[in-house]
């Protein structure tokens, strides 16, 4: 009880068009730390603050987008139980063998009705953050290398049947709905789900095409770090979608920008905390602009259309 | 699973020497919102962001200190289960009837080996935060009334036998150890425990006298809000113990100050997030100064001696 | 010597279409303090930090825009000398009698080749800021009423012949060029001029129509205050042009927004300091986007076209 | 007129006990950029933002302290005029030949009644800040090397006869009094003087021993940079005197700390702006604590006694 079961987003595998250019971007502009490369040529990264071996994996491919998004669970027992529960709920799962990803044991993969592959796993080698676990300093030099986010925070995925994805997350995996934008009385345009006290661990927007990525989000500690991130984007001629600004949903501050492959990423800060006993916050379509971009109170064209 | 069981600190009852002066302080300087008074004369408060009816209760008494510190759990079933588990663990519990605290149903109370009364409860009336749950604004006027913290965050309690308290929290209530200061190889000076992804939901320091309060902590959103809090303290001639500064433990920023009764409180910001799969951070006595006050790297005299 | 002669922007008179609505906006959204109304019905404001009687004057009119922008000089002797110097330079001046503006002695007015009326004056009643001059607190309640800027900072004016305006400011009034955007080798698109150590006290953009206002700027102390300003704009449904973002020119952070009459205003923060011995910073047209909006590195349509 | 005459603090020469250790400290902890060494073994530094060749000079000596503090003036004509004015005022001056300091032309030196050597000079080679003067980026990598202040901001000097020093600065050099702490009706404990719109370009505290240095101050851009500075001090085991905190005087935020030689330095942020037409702010001895350390509202022992 308390914080158990599904713990947090653990990794995302992104498809990139030019691996070298992307490695440079994720290393030197976003400021992740490369932790390994595997036989398939995939490149592994973590933030300076994360303790497990990796949270972002880049794979060279012919089209951009997301291969899979994974959550760490607290134990092998939980992994087995959730696998069984998913199957009982009618969700087919597949075991990926240990070692398929570096320093990661067996993963359980399933496909959401939205067309996205989600994974659960219980073990990834803890290599420690850069300050260590004995009398640590408050931060370290790599906290200022590039944008240098704290952690992989969440992803926003676009696809159909988001209510079915929501049901799997809430009925089986223990997530709860934190906020939603209601299209009308019967269905939502967008949902934000949490398995923790974060404002969201994963989110979905209804979209006709399955399996699309709107953005992967990385956490920054302060609004001043958001400004610094925007500055670094400008210095590196990164294409900014919008920001710095604030979301109405979660109240977090944000920049949306694009990696060299057109995958949108977010540098996110703040946001409400959430607990499962609280009533979800509802946004209606007349305020959808404020829900997404609080200051402008209107969507830009790209929010609902540009995905990878 | 995920976030279940014990959710968060739900309320603290503090003893104050002059109720009127204290109500003024908690309302206008700390910036809490009064939500009720009961037949015993107790005064109830919540922050502008909290949704449940209250998180701080003031009781007029002859000596300052803490009466009890309570955690909200996710359901009646959890409450019953934890009550049974506590008893099975050898911890006596007592049911406090619904309505003893305003808008709060039955509570289960037990006394820690450290001498502190801890409570669990499953229901308190949700009166909502001030922005509401439908198309909310980012914040509201009361977010700038006095110091105006986000939430009751945690408490640091002083007493003997802290390892026995730790065992109850980790073995029965699902908490995990996040950081600790080791006195030597066999025992700790201080422990920080979480039931969530917060850096701490409760903490203890070893101390000969039981049942003492070091501080109750309130969360601020930014380091600039910490400065604002210090300014407001100065304008109101609040006695500041230390700060603005940073803790080594949790990496959070902080001010310790005293309410008019000598009860220490903290305005706290930031801090690491924590998960139960991460190795606890260990501090040794040669770095105890940095652990507590990161910038000065030495304790002030009051840290280990001034409690209520 | 040192800081003498022309000291700073002292007041701006703006035309508004609906005085009551505008007074509400400047009082409660922008957060200025009303200090008086005159027989003509004009309404006077100052910021919580300014010491002189007023810095903004609103006048009801049929079209929006700026009537005049004024600089305070250090003495009657300076006023007389500058009047004489302007005349000698071929600039006609007119004395406006004391009392025409509340609490303000004689002003010397002249019209720039850009079509703007500029004023100089030496005396306006000092009514003090709200903290006083004896053992002041760091700030006061009005520092949190609305956006609550520190001061009237500068104006950006649009008109023809900006090089002639520049010559008057630099040759006669003691200003120096801090930054400029070069249209080509022979002329500038925009110039930023300072009479102090500020990054700019007045600025001009070349524009075919004379006497136009791009924006009046108000200073905020921090980037977090810029966020707060954007939030307050959103809460009050203020039309934001762009921001929060950063300028390349001056490196300041900014929001451009519109008052209810369509007059653009800026909430500005930071920015470089400047001294007359430093070489002006030059921007070329291939980087004009970054010069104005550093993060997006491109102008929005409104920057060069929407003026009042 | 406007900003002319004495422009700003231009350099300070500090005595250090161990040059190598001090060079390491000023380079890697404070984050200045070494720009040269001269035949006397002196080492020259500037900040990443300053444009002139140097602002800090370190000289190996047997005791710590300040050799001289210098102001840049706007021209040779001003230098000659001020030299003559000083002499006429009864202050003896001495010309130091061009080249005595690297890249610096002739300086005019005089000794204050407080025992401090002050210099004026009109020319030092402008080597530019690190972003350049053509389409500059907002900042550069060296803005994050060590504490990385923006500029040498001011110095606080201790000595007798501060009213005589004040007279020289105000009557001859064009400075004005911004704030003062009154010991009684007839004399001040401390005075803050400006030649610009800064809250202070130089300050004095009455002290029996002449020629002492309380601190040299370096400007930071934000309160978050003040926190970062304190963190870097902690990481490098720098002895912090006090802070992060706020001054009542100037309202600036601050840390006082000691270089390896015991010379106190300040990392300062914010603070009021000042103009010569504003009435000086007066502090009385009953509020001297708040004047110096606004949050604690009391002096620490070191403020009045520890100088070099």
Short mmCIF file of N, CA and C in Angstrom, two decimals, chain D residues 148-293:
data_model
loop_
_atom_site.label_atom_id
_atom_site.label_comp_id
_atom_site.label_asym_id
_atom_site.label_seq_id
_atom_site.Cartn_x
_atom_site.Cartn_y
_atom_site.Cartn_z
N UNK D 148 29.83 33.12 -11.40
CA UNK D 148 29.64 33.85 -12.66
C UNK D 148 28.80 35.12 -12.52
N UNK D 149 29.27 36.07 -11.73
CA UNK D 149 28.51 37.31 -11.59
C UNK D 149 28.51 38.11 -12.89
N UNK D 150 27.59 39.07 -12.92
CA UNK D 150 27.46 39.96 -14.07
C UNK D 150 28.57 41.02 -14.09
N UNK D 151 28.83 41.60 -12.94
CA UNK D 151 29.77 42.71 -12.91
C UNK D 151 30.28 42.92 -11.50
N UNK D 152 31.41 43.57 -11.41
CA UNK D 152 31.82 44.21 -10.18
C UNK D 152 30.80 45.30 -9.90
N UNK D 153 30.19 45.26 -8.72
CA UNK D 153 29.08 46.19 -8.49
C UNK D 153 29.44 47.37 -7.60
N UNK D 154 30.06 47.10 -6.46
CA UNK D 154 30.40 48.18 -5.53
C UNK D 154 31.33 47.63 -4.47
N UNK D 155 31.79 48.49 -3.58
CA UNK D 155 32.55 48.05 -2.41
C UNK D 155 32.01 48.75 -1.19
N UNK D 156 32.12 48.08 -0.05
CA UNK D 156 31.81 48.69 1.24
C UNK D 156 33.12 48.80 2.01
N UNK D 157 33.49 50.04 2.33
CA UNK D 157 34.78 50.32 2.95
C UNK D 157 34.59 50.82 4.37
N UNK D 158 35.49 50.43 5.26
CA UNK D 158 35.41 50.83 6.67
C UNK D 158 36.55 51.77 7.01
N UNK D 159 36.21 52.86 7.67
CA UNK D 159 37.26 53.78 8.09
C UNK D 159 36.67 54.96 8.84
N UNK D 160 37.52 55.84 9.33
CA UNK D 160 37.04 57.03 10.06
C UNK D 160 36.60 58.13 9.09
N UNK D 161 35.96 59.12 9.63
CA UNK D 161 35.67 60.35 8.87
C UNK D 161 34.87 60.10 7.60
N UNK D 162 33.87 59.28 7.72
CA UNK D 162 33.13 58.95 6.50
C UNK D 162 32.39 60.15 5.93
N UNK D 163 32.07 61.13 6.78
CA UNK D 163 31.38 62.32 6.25
C UNK D 163 32.32 63.12 5.34
N UNK D 164 33.62 63.03 5.62
CA UNK D 164 34.55 63.73 4.73
C UNK D 164 34.69 63.00 3.39
N UNK D 165 34.63 61.68 3.46
CA UNK D 165 34.64 60.92 2.19
C UNK D 165 33.37 61.24 1.40
N UNK D 166 32.25 61.28 2.11
CA UNK D 166 30.98 61.58 1.46
C UNK D 166 31.03 62.93 0.75
N UNK D 167 31.62 63.90 1.43
CA UNK D 167 31.69 65.24 0.85
C UNK D 167 32.49 65.23 -0.45
N UNK D 168 33.58 64.51 -0.46
CA UNK D 168 34.38 64.44 -1.70
C UNK D 168 33.56 63.80 -2.82
N UNK D 169 32.88 62.72 -2.49
CA UNK D 169 32.11 62.04 -3.54
C UNK D 169 30.94 62.89 -4.03
N UNK D 170 30.28 63.58 -3.12
CA UNK D 170 29.10 64.33 -3.56
C UNK D 170 29.47 65.71 -4.09
N UNK D 171 30.40 66.38 -3.42
CA UNK D 171 30.71 67.76 -3.85
C UNK D 171 31.58 67.80 -5.09
N UNK D 172 32.45 66.83 -5.23
CA UNK D 172 33.42 66.90 -6.33
C UNK D 172 33.09 65.91 -7.44
N UNK D 173 32.73 64.71 -7.06
CA UNK D 173 32.63 63.65 -8.07
C UNK D 173 31.22 63.40 -8.59
N UNK D 174 30.24 64.10 -8.06
CA UNK D 174 28.90 64.01 -8.61
C UNK D 174 28.05 62.87 -8.08
N UNK D 175 28.51 62.22 -7.04
CA UNK D 175 27.70 61.17 -6.42
C UNK D 175 26.56 61.79 -5.61
N UNK D 176 25.60 60.95 -5.26
CA UNK D 176 24.55 61.39 -4.34
C UNK D 176 24.30 60.32 -3.29
N UNK D 177 23.82 60.77 -2.13
CA UNK D 177 23.53 59.87 -1.01
C UNK D 177 22.21 59.17 -1.28
N UNK D 178 22.19 57.84 -1.21
CA UNK D 178 20.97 57.09 -1.48
C UNK D 178 20.33 56.62 -0.17
N UNK D 179 21.14 56.06 0.70
CA UNK D 179 20.63 55.61 2.00
C UNK D 179 21.69 55.86 3.05
N UNK D 180 21.27 55.96 4.30
CA UNK D 180 22.22 56.10 5.39
C UNK D 180 21.64 55.57 6.68
N UNK D 181 22.53 55.07 7.54
CA UNK D 181 22.13 54.69 8.89
C UNK D 181 22.65 55.77 9.83
N UNK D 182 21.72 56.42 10.50
CA UNK D 182 22.09 57.53 11.38
C UNK D 182 22.43 57.00 12.76
N UNK D 183 23.66 57.29 13.20
CA UNK D 183 24.05 56.94 14.57
C UNK D 183 23.26 57.79 15.55
N UNK D 184 23.12 59.04 15.20
CA UNK D 184 22.34 59.99 16.00
C UNK D 184 22.01 61.16 15.08
N UNK D 185 21.59 62.26 15.64
CA UNK D 185 21.18 63.37 14.77
C UNK D 185 22.35 64.01 14.03
N UNK D 186 23.54 63.76 14.51
CA UNK D 186 24.65 64.49 13.93
C UNK D 186 25.57 63.66 13.04
N UNK D 187 25.50 62.36 13.15
CA UNK D 187 26.42 61.60 12.30
C UNK D 187 25.87 60.24 11.94
N UNK D 188 26.44 59.73 10.85
CA UNK D 188 25.98 58.45 10.31
C UNK D 188 26.92 57.32 10.70
N UNK D 189 26.34 56.17 10.85
CA UNK D 189 27.13 54.94 10.97
C UNK D 189 27.56 54.46 9.59
N UNK D 190 26.68 54.64 8.63
CA UNK D 190 26.96 54.07 7.31
C UNK D 190 26.27 54.91 6.24
N UNK D 191 26.92 54.97 5.07
CA UNK D 191 26.37 55.73 3.95
C UNK D 191 26.54 54.95 2.64
N UNK D 192 25.52 55.05 1.79
CA UNK D 192 25.54 54.40 0.48
C UNK D 192 25.44 55.49 -0.58
N UNK D 193 26.38 55.50 -1.50
CA UNK D 193 26.50 56.58 -2.48
C UNK D 193 26.44 56.03 -3.90
N UNK D 194 25.80 56.80 -4.77
CA UNK D 194 25.66 56.37 -6.16
C UNK D 194 26.11 57.46 -7.12
N UNK D 195 26.72 57.04 -8.23
CA UNK D 195 27.02 57.98 -9.32
C UNK D 195 26.16 57.67 -10.54
N UNK D 196 25.16 56.84 -10.35
CA UNK D 196 24.40 56.33 -11.50
C UNK D 196 22.94 56.16 -11.08
N UNK D 197 22.27 55.16 -11.62
CA UNK D 197 20.95 54.82 -11.12
C UNK D 197 21.01 53.56 -10.26
N UNK D 198 22.20 53.11 -9.93
CA UNK D 198 22.35 51.96 -9.05
C UNK D 198 22.07 52.38 -7.60
N UNK D 199 21.68 51.43 -6.81
CA UNK D 199 21.42 51.72 -5.40
C UNK D 199 22.68 52.16 -4.67
N UNK D 200 23.83 51.73 -5.17
CA UNK D 200 25.10 52.19 -4.61
C UNK D 200 26.24 51.82 -5.53
N UNK D 201 27.17 52.74 -5.65
CA UNK D 201 28.41 52.45 -6.35
C UNK D 201 29.57 52.34 -5.36
N UNK D 202 29.39 52.92 -4.19
CA UNK D 202 30.36 52.76 -3.11
C UNK D 202 29.64 53.06 -1.80
N UNK D 203 30.13 52.43 -0.72
CA UNK D 203 29.50 52.62 0.58
C UNK D 203 30.58 52.63 1.66
N UNK D 204 30.26 53.29 2.77
CA UNK D 204 31.21 53.40 3.87
C UNK D 204 30.53 53.12 5.21
N UNK D 205 31.28 52.50 6.10
CA UNK D 205 30.87 52.35 7.50
C UNK D 205 31.94 52.99 8.37
N UNK D 206 31.49 53.75 9.35
CA UNK D 206 32.40 54.41 10.29
C UNK D 206 33.12 53.35 11.12
N UNK D 207 34.44 53.51 11.22
CA UNK D 207 35.25 52.47 11.84
C UNK D 207 36.54 53.14 12.30
N UNK D 208 37.05 52.78 13.46
CA UNK D 208 38.24 53.50 13.95
C UNK D 208 39.49 53.29 13.09
N UNK D 209 39.65 52.11 12.55
CA UNK D 209 40.87 51.82 11.81
C UNK D 209 40.69 52.20 10.35
N UNK D 210 41.64 52.93 9.77
CA UNK D 210 41.45 53.39 8.38
C UNK D 210 41.77 52.32 7.35
N UNK D 211 41.20 52.52 6.17
CA UNK D 211 41.63 51.76 5.00
C UNK D 211 41.18 50.31 4.97
N UNK D 212 40.14 49.97 5.70
CA UNK D 212 39.73 48.57 5.78
C UNK D 212 38.65 48.25 4.74
N UNK D 213 38.64 47.00 4.36
CA UNK D 213 37.65 46.49 3.40
C UNK D 213 36.62 45.64 4.12
N UNK D 214 35.34 46.01 3.98
CA UNK D 214 34.29 45.11 4.45
C UNK D 214 33.97 44.08 3.38
N UNK D 215 33.65 44.55 2.19
CA UNK D 215 33.44 43.59 1.11
C UNK D 215 33.46 44.27 -0.25
N UNK D 216 33.79 43.48 -1.24
CA UNK D 216 33.61 43.83 -2.64
C UNK D 216 32.40 43.06 -3.13
N UNK D 217 31.55 43.72 -3.89
CA UNK D 217 30.28 43.10 -4.26
C UNK D 217 30.21 42.83 -5.76
N UNK D 218 29.64 41.68 -6.07
CA UNK D 218 29.45 41.26 -7.45
C UNK D 218 27.96 41.04 -7.70
N UNK D 219 27.51 41.48 -8.85
CA UNK D 219 26.08 41.43 -9.14
C UNK D 219 25.65 40.11 -9.76
N UNK D 220 24.58 39.56 -9.25
CA UNK D 220 23.91 38.41 -9.86
C UNK D 220 22.58 38.89 -10.42
N UNK D 221 22.04 38.12 -11.37
CA UNK D 221 20.83 38.60 -12.05
C UNK D 221 19.54 38.24 -11.32
N UNK D 222 19.52 37.14 -10.58
CA UNK D 222 18.26 36.68 -10.00
C UNK D 222 18.49 36.07 -8.62
N UNK D 223 17.41 36.01 -7.87
CA UNK D 223 17.40 35.37 -6.55
C UNK D 223 17.73 33.88 -6.68
N UNK D 224 17.36 33.28 -7.80
CA UNK D 224 17.72 31.87 -8.02
C UNK D 224 19.21 31.73 -8.24
N UNK D 225 19.82 32.75 -8.86
CA UNK D 225 21.28 32.74 -8.99
C UNK D 225 21.95 32.92 -7.63
N UNK D 226 21.28 33.61 -6.74
CA UNK D 226 21.82 33.74 -5.37
C UNK D 226 21.83 32.36 -4.69
N UNK D 227 20.75 31.61 -4.88
CA UNK D 227 20.71 30.25 -4.33
C UNK D 227 21.81 29.40 -4.95
N UNK D 228 21.93 29.50 -6.27
CA UNK D 228 22.98 28.75 -6.96
C UNK D 228 24.37 29.14 -6.43
N UNK D 229 24.58 30.42 -6.16
CA UNK D 229 25.86 30.87 -5.61
C UNK D 229 26.10 30.24 -4.25
N UNK D 230 25.07 30.20 -3.42
CA UNK D 230 25.23 29.60 -2.09
C UNK D 230 25.53 28.10 -2.22
N UNK D 231 24.89 27.46 -3.16
CA UNK D 231 25.16 26.03 -3.39
C UNK D 231 26.62 25.82 -3.81
N UNK D 232 27.06 26.66 -4.72
CA UNK D 232 28.45 26.52 -5.20
C UNK D 232 29.42 26.81 -4.06
N UNK D 233 29.10 27.79 -3.23
CA UNK D 233 29.94 28.04 -2.05
C UNK D 233 30.01 26.80 -1.18
N UNK D 234 28.86 26.19 -0.93
CA UNK D 234 28.84 24.99 -0.09
C UNK D 234 29.66 23.87 -0.73
N UNK D 235 29.46 23.65 -1.99
CA UNK D 235 30.19 22.57 -2.70
C UNK D 235 31.69 22.78 -2.61
N UNK D 236 32.11 24.05 -2.56
CA UNK D 236 33.53 24.38 -2.53
C UNK D 236 34.01 24.75 -1.14
N UNK D 237 33.16 24.48 -0.16
CA UNK D 237 33.51 24.72 1.25
C UNK D 237 33.95 26.17 1.50
N UNK D 238 33.30 27.09 0.81
CA UNK D 238 33.54 28.51 1.05
C UNK D 238 32.87 28.90 2.36
N UNK D 239 33.54 29.70 3.13
CA UNK D 239 32.99 30.15 4.41
C UNK D 239 31.95 31.25 4.15
N UNK D 240 30.69 30.94 4.44
CA UNK D 240 29.62 31.92 4.27
C UNK D 240 29.45 32.71 5.56
N UNK D 241 29.43 34.02 5.45
CA UNK D 241 29.19 34.87 6.61
C UNK D 241 27.70 34.88 6.93
N UNK D 242 26.88 35.21 5.93
CA UNK D 242 25.43 35.19 6.11
C UNK D 242 24.77 35.12 4.74
N UNK D 243 23.60 34.53 4.71
CA UNK D 243 22.81 34.51 3.49
C UNK D 243 22.60 33.11 2.98
N UNK D 244 21.79 32.96 1.97
CA UNK D 244 21.03 33.98 1.25
C UNK D 244 20.04 34.71 2.16
N UNK D 245 20.02 36.04 2.02
CA UNK D 245 19.05 36.83 2.76
C UNK D 245 18.84 38.14 1.99
N UNK D 246 18.15 39.05 2.64
CA UNK D 246 17.86 40.34 2.02
C UNK D 246 18.41 41.44 2.90
N UNK D 247 18.91 42.47 2.29
CA UNK D 247 19.22 43.70 3.01
C UNK D 247 17.96 44.57 3.12
N UNK D 248 17.82 45.28 4.23
CA UNK D 248 16.82 46.35 4.26
C UNK D 248 17.30 47.50 3.38
N UNK D 249 18.52 47.95 3.63
CA UNK D 249 19.13 48.96 2.77
C UNK D 249 19.20 48.40 1.34
N UNK D 250 18.72 49.11 0.42
CA UNK D 250 18.69 48.78 -1.03
C UNK D 250 17.68 47.70 -1.39
N UNK D 251 17.18 46.98 -0.42
CA UNK D 251 16.23 45.90 -0.66
C UNK D 251 16.84 44.77 -1.49
N UNK D 252 18.16 44.79 -1.68
CA UNK D 252 18.79 43.75 -2.48
C UNK D 252 18.92 42.44 -1.72
N UNK D 253 19.02 41.35 -2.46
CA UNK D 253 19.30 40.06 -1.82
C UNK D 253 20.80 39.79 -1.89
N UNK D 254 21.27 38.93 -1.02
CA UNK D 254 22.70 38.91 -0.76
C UNK D 254 23.20 37.62 -0.14
N UNK D 255 24.45 37.33 -0.39
CA UNK D 255 25.25 36.43 0.45
C UNK D 255 26.55 37.16 0.72
N UNK D 256 26.98 37.16 1.97
CA UNK D 256 28.35 37.56 2.31
C UNK D 256 29.16 36.29 2.54
N UNK D 257 30.32 36.23 1.94
CA UNK D 257 31.18 35.06 2.14
C UNK D 257 32.63 35.53 2.09
N UNK D 258 33.56 34.63 2.37
CA UNK D 258 34.97 35.01 2.45
C UNK D 258 35.79 34.27 1.39
N UNK D 259 36.67 35.01 0.74
CA UNK D 259 37.60 34.35 -0.17
C UNK D 259 38.66 33.64 0.69
N UNK D 260 39.56 32.87 0.08
CA UNK D 260 40.49 32.06 0.89
C UNK D 260 41.42 32.89 1.77
N UNK D 261 41.46 34.20 1.53
CA UNK D 261 42.34 35.09 2.30
C UNK D 261 41.61 35.82 3.41
N UNK D 262 40.32 35.59 3.50
CA UNK D 262 39.54 36.31 4.49
C UNK D 262 38.95 37.61 4.00
N UNK D 263 39.19 37.94 2.74
CA UNK D 263 38.50 39.10 2.17
C UNK D 263 37.04 38.73 1.96
N UNK D 264 36.16 39.55 2.55
CA UNK D 264 34.73 39.27 2.37
C UNK D 264 34.30 39.72 0.98
N UNK D 265 33.46 38.95 0.35
CA UNK D 265 32.84 39.39 -0.91
C UNK D 265 31.35 39.15 -0.80
N UNK D 266 30.63 39.84 -1.67
CA UNK D 266 29.19 39.71 -1.67
C UNK D 266 28.72 39.28 -3.06
N UNK D 267 27.76 38.39 -3.08
CA UNK D 267 27.01 38.16 -4.31
C UNK D 267 25.64 38.77 -4.06
N UNK D 268 25.35 39.78 -4.86
CA UNK D 268 24.26 40.72 -4.61
C UNK D 268 23.30 40.66 -5.78
N UNK D 269 22.03 40.84 -5.52
CA UNK D 269 21.03 40.81 -6.59
C UNK D 269 19.94 41.82 -6.29
N UNK D 270 19.45 42.42 -7.36
CA UNK D 270 18.30 43.29 -7.21
C UNK D 270 18.68 44.59 -6.54
N UNK D 271 17.86 45.01 -5.65
CA UNK D 271 18.10 46.31 -5.04
C UNK D 271 17.32 47.37 -5.78
N UNK D 272 17.03 48.42 -5.06
CA UNK D 272 16.32 49.53 -5.68
C UNK D 272 17.17 50.19 -6.75
N UNK D 273 16.51 50.92 -7.62
CA UNK D 273 17.22 51.86 -8.47
C UNK D 273 17.17 53.20 -7.76
N UNK D 274 18.03 54.11 -8.14
CA UNK D 274 18.12 55.39 -7.44
C UNK D 274 18.30 56.52 -8.44
N UNK D 275 17.80 57.68 -8.08
CA UNK D 275 18.01 58.89 -8.88
C UNK D 275 18.38 60.03 -7.93
N UNK D 276 19.14 60.98 -8.42
CA UNK D 276 19.62 62.05 -7.53
C UNK D 276 18.52 62.95 -7.00
N UNK D 277 17.33 62.92 -7.62
CA UNK D 277 16.26 63.80 -7.13
C UNK D 277 15.47 63.16 -5.99
N UNK D 278 15.82 61.95 -5.61
CA UNK D 278 15.01 61.33 -4.55
C UNK D 278 15.63 61.54 -3.18
N UNK D 279 14.78 61.68 -2.20
CA UNK D 279 15.22 61.90 -0.82
C UNK D 279 15.92 60.65 -0.31
N UNK D 280 17.06 60.80 0.34
CA UNK D 280 17.74 59.61 0.86
C UNK D 280 16.87 58.87 1.88
N UNK D 281 17.01 57.57 1.86
CA UNK D 281 16.33 56.75 2.86
C UNK D 281 17.17 56.72 4.13
N UNK D 282 16.50 56.96 5.24
CA UNK D 282 17.20 57.03 6.53
C UNK D 282 16.84 55.84 7.41
N UNK D 283 17.86 55.25 7.98
CA UNK D 283 17.66 54.17 8.95
C UNK D 283 18.17 54.65 10.30
N UNK D 284 17.45 54.29 11.34
CA UNK D 284 17.87 54.67 12.68
C UNK D 284 18.41 53.46 13.43
N UNK D 285 19.17 53.72 14.49
CA UNK D 285 19.90 52.64 15.15
C UNK D 285 18.98 51.58 15.76
N UNK D 286 17.75 51.96 16.09
CA UNK D 286 16.84 50.94 16.61
C UNK D 286 16.42 49.95 15.53
N UNK D 287 16.65 50.31 14.28
CA UNK D 287 16.32 49.38 13.19
C UNK D 287 17.56 49.03 12.37
N UNK D 288 18.74 49.20 12.99
CA UNK D 288 19.96 48.90 12.25
C UNK D 288 20.02 47.43 11.84
N UNK D 289 19.45 46.58 12.65
CA UNK D 289 19.43 45.15 12.31
C UNK D 289 18.68 44.90 11.02
N UNK D 290 17.48 45.47 10.93
CA UNK D 290 16.68 45.31 9.71
C UNK D 290 17.34 46.00 8.53
N UNK D 291 18.03 47.10 8.78
CA UNK D 291 18.70 47.81 7.69
C UNK D 291 19.71 46.90 7.00
N UNK D 292 20.45 46.16 7.81
CA UNK D 292 21.53 45.35 7.24
C UNK D 292 21.03 43.96 6.85
N UNK D 293 20.38 43.28 7.78
CA UNK D 293 19.88 41.93 7.49
C UNK D 293 18.37 41.93 7.72
#
